[in-house]
mmCIF file of C-alpha atoms in Angstrom:
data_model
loop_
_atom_site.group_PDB
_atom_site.id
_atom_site.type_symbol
_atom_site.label_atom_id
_atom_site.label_comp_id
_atom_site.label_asym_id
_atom_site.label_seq_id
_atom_site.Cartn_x
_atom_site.Cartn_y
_atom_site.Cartn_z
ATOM 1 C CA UNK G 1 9.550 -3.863 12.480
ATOM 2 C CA UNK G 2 12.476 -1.676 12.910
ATOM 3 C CA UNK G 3 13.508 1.578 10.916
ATOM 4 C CA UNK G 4 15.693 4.803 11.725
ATOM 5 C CA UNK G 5 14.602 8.201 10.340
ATOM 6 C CA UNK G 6 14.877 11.622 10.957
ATOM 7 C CA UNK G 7 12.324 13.197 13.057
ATOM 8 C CA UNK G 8 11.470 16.895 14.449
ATOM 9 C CA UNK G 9 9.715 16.983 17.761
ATOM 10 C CA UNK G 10 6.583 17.808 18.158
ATOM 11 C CA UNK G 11 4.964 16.525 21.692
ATOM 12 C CA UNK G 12 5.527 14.747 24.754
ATOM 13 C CA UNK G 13 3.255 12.909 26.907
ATOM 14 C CA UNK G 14 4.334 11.663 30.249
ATOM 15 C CA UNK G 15 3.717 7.637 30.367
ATOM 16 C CA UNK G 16 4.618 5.700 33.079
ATOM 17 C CA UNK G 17 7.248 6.813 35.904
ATOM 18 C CA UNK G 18 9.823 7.689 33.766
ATOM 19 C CA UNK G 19 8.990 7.270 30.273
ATOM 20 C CA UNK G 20 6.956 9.566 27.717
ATOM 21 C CA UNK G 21 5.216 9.003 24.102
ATOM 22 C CA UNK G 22 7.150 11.093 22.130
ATOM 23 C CA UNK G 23 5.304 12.268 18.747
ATOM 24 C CA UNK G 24 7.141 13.361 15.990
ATOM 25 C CA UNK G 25 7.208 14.459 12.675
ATOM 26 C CA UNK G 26 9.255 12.570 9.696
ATOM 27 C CA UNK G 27 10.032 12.842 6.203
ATOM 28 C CA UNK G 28 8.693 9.663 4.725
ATOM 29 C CA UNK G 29 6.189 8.198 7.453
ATOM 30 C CA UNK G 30 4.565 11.224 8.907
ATOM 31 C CA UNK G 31 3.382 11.962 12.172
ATOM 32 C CA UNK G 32 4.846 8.786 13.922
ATOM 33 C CA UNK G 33 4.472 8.212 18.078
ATOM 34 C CA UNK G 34 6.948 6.345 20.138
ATOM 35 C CA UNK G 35 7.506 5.431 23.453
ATOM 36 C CA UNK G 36 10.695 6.548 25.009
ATOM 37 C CA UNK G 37 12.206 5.265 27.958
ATOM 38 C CA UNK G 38 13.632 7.989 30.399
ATOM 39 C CA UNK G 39 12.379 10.816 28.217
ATOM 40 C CA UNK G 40 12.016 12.658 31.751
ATOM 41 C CA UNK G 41 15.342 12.303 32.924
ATOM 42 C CA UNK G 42 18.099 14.534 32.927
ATOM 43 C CA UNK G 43 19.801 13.374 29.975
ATOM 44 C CA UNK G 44 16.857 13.114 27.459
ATOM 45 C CA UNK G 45 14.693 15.897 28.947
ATOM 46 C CA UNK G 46 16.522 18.528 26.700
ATOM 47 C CA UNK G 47 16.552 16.085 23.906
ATOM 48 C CA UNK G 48 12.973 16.229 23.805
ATOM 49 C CA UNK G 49 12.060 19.614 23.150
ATOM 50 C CA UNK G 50 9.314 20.932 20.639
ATOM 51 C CA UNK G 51 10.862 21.785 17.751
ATOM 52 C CA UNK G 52 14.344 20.209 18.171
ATOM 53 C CA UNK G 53 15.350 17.638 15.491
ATOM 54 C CA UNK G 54 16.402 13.881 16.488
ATOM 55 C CA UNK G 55 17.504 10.673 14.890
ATOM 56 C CA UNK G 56 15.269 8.145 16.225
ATOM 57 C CA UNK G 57 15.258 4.569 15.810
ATOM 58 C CA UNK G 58 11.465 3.178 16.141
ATOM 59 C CA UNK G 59 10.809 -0.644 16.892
ATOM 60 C CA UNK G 60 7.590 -2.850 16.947
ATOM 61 C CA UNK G 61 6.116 -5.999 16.861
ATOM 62 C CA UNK G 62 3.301 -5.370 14.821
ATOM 63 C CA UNK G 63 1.850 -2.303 12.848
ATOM 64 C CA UNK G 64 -0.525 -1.426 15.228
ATOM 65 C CA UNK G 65 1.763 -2.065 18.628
ATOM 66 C CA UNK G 66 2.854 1.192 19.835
ATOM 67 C CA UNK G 67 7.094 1.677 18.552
ATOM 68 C CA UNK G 68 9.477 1.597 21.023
ATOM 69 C CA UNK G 69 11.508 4.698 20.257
ATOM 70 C CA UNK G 70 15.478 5.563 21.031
ATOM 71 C CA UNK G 71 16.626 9.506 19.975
ATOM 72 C CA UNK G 72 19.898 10.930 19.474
ATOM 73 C CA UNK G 73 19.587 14.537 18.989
ATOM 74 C CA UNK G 74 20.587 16.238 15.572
ATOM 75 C CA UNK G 75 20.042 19.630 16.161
ATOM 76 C CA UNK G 76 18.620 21.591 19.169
ATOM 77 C CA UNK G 77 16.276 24.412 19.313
ATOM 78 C CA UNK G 78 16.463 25.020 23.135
ATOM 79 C CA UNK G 79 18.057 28.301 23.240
ATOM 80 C CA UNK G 80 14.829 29.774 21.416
ATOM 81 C CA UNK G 81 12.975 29.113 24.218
ATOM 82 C CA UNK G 82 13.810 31.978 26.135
ATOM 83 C CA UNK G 83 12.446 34.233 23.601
ATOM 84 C CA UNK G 84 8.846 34.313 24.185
ATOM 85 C CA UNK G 85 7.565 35.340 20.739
ATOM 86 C CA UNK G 86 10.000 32.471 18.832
ATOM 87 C CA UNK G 87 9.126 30.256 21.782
ATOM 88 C CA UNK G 88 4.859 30.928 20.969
ATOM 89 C CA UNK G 89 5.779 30.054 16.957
ATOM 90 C CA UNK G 90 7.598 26.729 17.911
ATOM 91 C CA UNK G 91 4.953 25.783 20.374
ATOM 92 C CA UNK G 92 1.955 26.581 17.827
ATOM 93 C CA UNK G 93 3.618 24.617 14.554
ATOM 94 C CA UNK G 94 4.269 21.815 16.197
ATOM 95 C CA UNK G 95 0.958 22.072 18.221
ATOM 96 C CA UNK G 96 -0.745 22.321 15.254
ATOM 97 C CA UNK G 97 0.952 19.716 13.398
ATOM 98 C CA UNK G 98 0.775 17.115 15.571
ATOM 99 C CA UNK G 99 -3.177 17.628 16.519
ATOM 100 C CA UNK G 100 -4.264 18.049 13.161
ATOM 101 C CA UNK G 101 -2.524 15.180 10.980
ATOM 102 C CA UNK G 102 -3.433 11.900 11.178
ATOM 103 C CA UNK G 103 -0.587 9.258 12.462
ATOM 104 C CA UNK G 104 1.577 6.822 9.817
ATOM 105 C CA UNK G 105 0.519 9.126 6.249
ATOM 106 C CA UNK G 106 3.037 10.469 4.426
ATOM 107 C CA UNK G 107 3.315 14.454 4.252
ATOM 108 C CA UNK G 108 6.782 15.055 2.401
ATOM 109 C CA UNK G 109 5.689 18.816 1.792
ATOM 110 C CA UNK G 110 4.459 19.064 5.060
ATOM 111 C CA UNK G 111 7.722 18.034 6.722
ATOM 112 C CA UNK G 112 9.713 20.467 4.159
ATOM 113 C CA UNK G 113 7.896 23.121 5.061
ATOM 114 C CA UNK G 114 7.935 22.871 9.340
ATOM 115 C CA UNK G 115 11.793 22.748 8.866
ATOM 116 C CA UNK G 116 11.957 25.593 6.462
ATOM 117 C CA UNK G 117 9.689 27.384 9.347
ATOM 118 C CA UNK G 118 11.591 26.471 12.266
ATOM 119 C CA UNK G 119 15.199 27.167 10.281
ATOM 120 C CA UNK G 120 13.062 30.736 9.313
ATOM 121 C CA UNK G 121 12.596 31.713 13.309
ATOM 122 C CA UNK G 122 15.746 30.387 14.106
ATOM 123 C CA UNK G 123 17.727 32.546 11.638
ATOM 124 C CA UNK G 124 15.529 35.811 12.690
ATOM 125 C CA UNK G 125 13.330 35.532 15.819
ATOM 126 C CA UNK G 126 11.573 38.321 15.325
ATOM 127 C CA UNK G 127 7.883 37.964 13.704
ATOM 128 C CA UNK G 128 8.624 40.326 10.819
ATOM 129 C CA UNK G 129 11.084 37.795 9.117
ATOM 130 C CA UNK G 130 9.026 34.641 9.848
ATOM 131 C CA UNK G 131 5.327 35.808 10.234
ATOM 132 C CA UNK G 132 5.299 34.959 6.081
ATOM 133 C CA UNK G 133 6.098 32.013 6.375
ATOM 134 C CA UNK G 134 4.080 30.887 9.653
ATOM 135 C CA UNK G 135 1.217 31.763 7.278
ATOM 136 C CA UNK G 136 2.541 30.023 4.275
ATOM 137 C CA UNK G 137 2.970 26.820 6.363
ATOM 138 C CA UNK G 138 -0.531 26.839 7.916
ATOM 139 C CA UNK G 139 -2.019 27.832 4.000
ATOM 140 C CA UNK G 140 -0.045 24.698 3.307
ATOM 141 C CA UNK G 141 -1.440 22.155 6.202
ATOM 142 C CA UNK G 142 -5.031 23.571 5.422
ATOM 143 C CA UNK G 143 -4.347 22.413 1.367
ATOM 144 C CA UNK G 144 -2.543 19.247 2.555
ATOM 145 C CA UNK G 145 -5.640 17.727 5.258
ATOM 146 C CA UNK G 146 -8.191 18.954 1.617
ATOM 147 C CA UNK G 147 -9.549 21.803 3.432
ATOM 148 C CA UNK G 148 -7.442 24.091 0.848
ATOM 149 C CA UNK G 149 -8.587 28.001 0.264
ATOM 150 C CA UNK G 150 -9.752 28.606 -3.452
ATOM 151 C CA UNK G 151 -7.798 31.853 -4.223
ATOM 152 C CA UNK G 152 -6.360 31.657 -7.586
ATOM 153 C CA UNK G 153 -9.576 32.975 -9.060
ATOM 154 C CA UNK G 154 -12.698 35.380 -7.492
ATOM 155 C CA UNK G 155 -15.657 33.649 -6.957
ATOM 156 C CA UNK G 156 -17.968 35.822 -8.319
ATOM 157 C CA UNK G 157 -16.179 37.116 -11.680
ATOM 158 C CA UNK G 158 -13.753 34.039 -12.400
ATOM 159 C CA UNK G 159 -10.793 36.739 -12.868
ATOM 160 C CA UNK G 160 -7.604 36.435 -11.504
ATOM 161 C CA UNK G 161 -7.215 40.334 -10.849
ATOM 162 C CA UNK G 162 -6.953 42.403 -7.850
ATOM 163 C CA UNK G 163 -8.379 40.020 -5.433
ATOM 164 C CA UNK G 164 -8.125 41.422 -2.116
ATOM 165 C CA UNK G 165 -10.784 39.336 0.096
ATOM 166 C CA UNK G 166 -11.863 35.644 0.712
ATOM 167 C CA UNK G 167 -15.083 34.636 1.738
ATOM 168 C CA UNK G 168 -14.845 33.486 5.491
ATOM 169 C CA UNK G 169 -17.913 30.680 4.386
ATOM 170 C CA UNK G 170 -16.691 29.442 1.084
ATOM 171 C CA UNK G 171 -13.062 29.770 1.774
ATOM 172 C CA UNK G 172 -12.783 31.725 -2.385
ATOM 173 C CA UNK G 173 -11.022 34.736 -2.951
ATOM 174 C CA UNK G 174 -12.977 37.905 -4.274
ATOM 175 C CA UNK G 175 -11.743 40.609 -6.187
ATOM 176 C CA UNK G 176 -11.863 44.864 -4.824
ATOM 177 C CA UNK G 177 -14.245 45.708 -6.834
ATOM 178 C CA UNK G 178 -16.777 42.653 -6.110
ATOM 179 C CA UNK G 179 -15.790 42.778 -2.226
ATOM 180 C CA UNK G 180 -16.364 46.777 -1.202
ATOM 181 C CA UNK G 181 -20.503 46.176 -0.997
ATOM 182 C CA UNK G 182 -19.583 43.321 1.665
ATOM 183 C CA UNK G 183 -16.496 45.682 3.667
ATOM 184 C CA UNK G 184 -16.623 44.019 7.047
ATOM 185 C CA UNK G 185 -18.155 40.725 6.317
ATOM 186 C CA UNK G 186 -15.173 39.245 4.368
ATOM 187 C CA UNK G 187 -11.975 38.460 5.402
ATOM 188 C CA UNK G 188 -8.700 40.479 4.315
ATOM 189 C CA UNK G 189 -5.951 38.731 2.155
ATOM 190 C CA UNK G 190 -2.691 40.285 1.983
ATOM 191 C CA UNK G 191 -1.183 40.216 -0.990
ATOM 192 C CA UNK G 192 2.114 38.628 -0.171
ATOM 193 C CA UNK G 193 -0.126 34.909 -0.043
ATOM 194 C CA UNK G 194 -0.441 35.474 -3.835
ATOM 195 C CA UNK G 195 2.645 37.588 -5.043
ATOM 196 C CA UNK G 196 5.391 35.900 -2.316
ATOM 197 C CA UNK G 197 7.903 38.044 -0.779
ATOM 198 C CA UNK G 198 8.012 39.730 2.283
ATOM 199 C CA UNK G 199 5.453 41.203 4.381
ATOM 200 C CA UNK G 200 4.453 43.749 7.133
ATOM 201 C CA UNK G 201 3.339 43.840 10.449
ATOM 202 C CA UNK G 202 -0.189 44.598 9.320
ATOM 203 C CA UNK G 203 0.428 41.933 6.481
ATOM 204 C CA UNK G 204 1.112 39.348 8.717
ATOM 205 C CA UNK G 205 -1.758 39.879 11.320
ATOM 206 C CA UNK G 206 -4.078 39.771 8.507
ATOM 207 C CA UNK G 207 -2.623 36.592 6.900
ATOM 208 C CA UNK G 208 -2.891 35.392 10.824
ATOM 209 C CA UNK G 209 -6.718 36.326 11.247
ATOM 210 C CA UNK G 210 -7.513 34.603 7.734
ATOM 211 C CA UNK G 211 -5.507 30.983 8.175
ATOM 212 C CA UNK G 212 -6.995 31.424 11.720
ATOM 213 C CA UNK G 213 -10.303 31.275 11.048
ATOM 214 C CA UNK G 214 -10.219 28.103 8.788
ATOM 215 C CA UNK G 215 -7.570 26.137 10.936
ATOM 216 C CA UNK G 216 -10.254 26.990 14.076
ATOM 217 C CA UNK G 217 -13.043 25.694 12.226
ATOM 218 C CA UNK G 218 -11.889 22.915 10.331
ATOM 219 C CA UNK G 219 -8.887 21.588 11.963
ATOM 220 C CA UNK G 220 -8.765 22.544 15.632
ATOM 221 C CA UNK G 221 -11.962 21.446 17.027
ATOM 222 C CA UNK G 222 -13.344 22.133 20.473
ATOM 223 C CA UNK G 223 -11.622 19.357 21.969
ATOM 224 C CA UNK G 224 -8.332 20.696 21.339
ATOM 225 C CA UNK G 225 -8.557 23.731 23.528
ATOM 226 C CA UNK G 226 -5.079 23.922 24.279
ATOM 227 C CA UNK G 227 -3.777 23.740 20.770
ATOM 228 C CA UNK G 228 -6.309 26.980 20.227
ATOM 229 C CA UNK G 229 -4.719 28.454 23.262
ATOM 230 C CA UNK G 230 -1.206 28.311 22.150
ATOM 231 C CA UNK G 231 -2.645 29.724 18.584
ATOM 232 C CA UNK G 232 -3.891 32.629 20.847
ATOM 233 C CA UNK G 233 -0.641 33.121 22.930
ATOM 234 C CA UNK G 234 1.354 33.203 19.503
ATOM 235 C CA UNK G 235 -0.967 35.938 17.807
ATOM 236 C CA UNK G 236 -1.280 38.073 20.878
ATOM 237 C CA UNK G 237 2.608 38.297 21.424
ATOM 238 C CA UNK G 238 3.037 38.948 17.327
ATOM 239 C CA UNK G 239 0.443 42.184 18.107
ATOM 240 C CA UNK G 240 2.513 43.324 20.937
ATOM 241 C CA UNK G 241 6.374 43.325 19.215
ATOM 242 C CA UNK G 242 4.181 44.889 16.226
ATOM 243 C CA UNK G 243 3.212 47.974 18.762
ATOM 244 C CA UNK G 244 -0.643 46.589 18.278
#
């Protein structure tokens, strides 16, 4: 088996004395792993950056033998990297992307949307003009794994008005008037996740604290500490440019 796609790095895993497995996210295959020989030498080292997007060509034997994987990079994200706040976005979306799909399924939206994401903190690597969309994407990965938040509709009246709230349990939106007896106990929704546009510094922390709580409980389990760290690192650096 041999095929050539387009791929955005997401992890590296040192494998041998040289080499790495290299996992990646593609347009038509999904999350796809590869081993890569050299990927810690000087030459391919700054290939294989989070974030940055290759042409690989992956080879096998058989379906369930481990690709041999060559790269040739397409675009580079390196210089990012030396802003800590874009830096903490990169490392969280692909973090999160590669711990919480499953390998070889298909995720066209999914792959549309982490390049929109990473073009979005490219273009302006300050929070304020990507912090919608970091929400938007993880909304979007939450939907995509069935673990979706009902919030077209409250949960208690069925009407598509005012809804300001979503039940951290239930994961269903709830309207002003229904959610003001239960101030403290449900979860703020900004109302840029329904309406689009742009959003604030408050706006995005709460978007943040909501897709937080259902990516930490249904997607990033307790033996991914380290994803849930670089979740952490992301959000507390997004409080600090916002003065928090």
């Amino acid at each position: 088996m041999r095929t050539t796609t387009n791929g955005i790095i997401l992890a590296l895993r040192p494998h041998g004395e040289h080499g790495a497995i290299v996992r990646m996210m593609t347009p038509e295959m999904g999350l796809q792993a590869g081993y890569v020989r050299g990927a810690r030498g000087r030459n391919l080292r700054p290939v294989l950056l989070a974030g940055n997007q290759v042409v690989a060509e992956l080879s096998s034997r058989t379906e369930a033998q481990l690709a041999q994987a060559s790269v040739e990079l397409s675009h580079s994200r390196a210089p990012l990297l030396q802003e800590p706040l874009a830096a903490a976005a990169i490392d969280w979306a692909c973090a999160l992307t590669a711990t919480g799909l499953p390998e070889g399924q298909a995720y066209p939206r999914i792959f549309q949307a982490l390049e929109g994401l990473l073009a979005a903190i490219e273009a302006a690597p300050s929070a304020s003009g990507w912090g919608a969309a970091m929400v938007r994407y993880e909304l979007l990965l939450l939907a995509e794994l069935g673990f979706g938040l009902d919030i077209a509709r409250c949960a208690v009246t069925g009407d598509a008005d005012d809804l300001v709230a979503v039940s951290p349990r239930s994961g269903r939106a709830v309207s002003r008037a229904e959610a003001a007896p239960y101030a403290g106990k449900l979860l703020p929704m900004p109302r840029f996740i329904l309406e689009g546009g742009m959003a604030s510094w408050h706006d995005i922390l709460e978007g943040m604290a909501l897709t937080g709580h259902f990516l930490l409980r249904d997607v990033i389990t307790d033996r991914a500490v380290t994803v849930a760290e670089a979740r952490a690192r992301l959000v507390d650096r997004m409080k600090r440019a916002a003065g928090n």
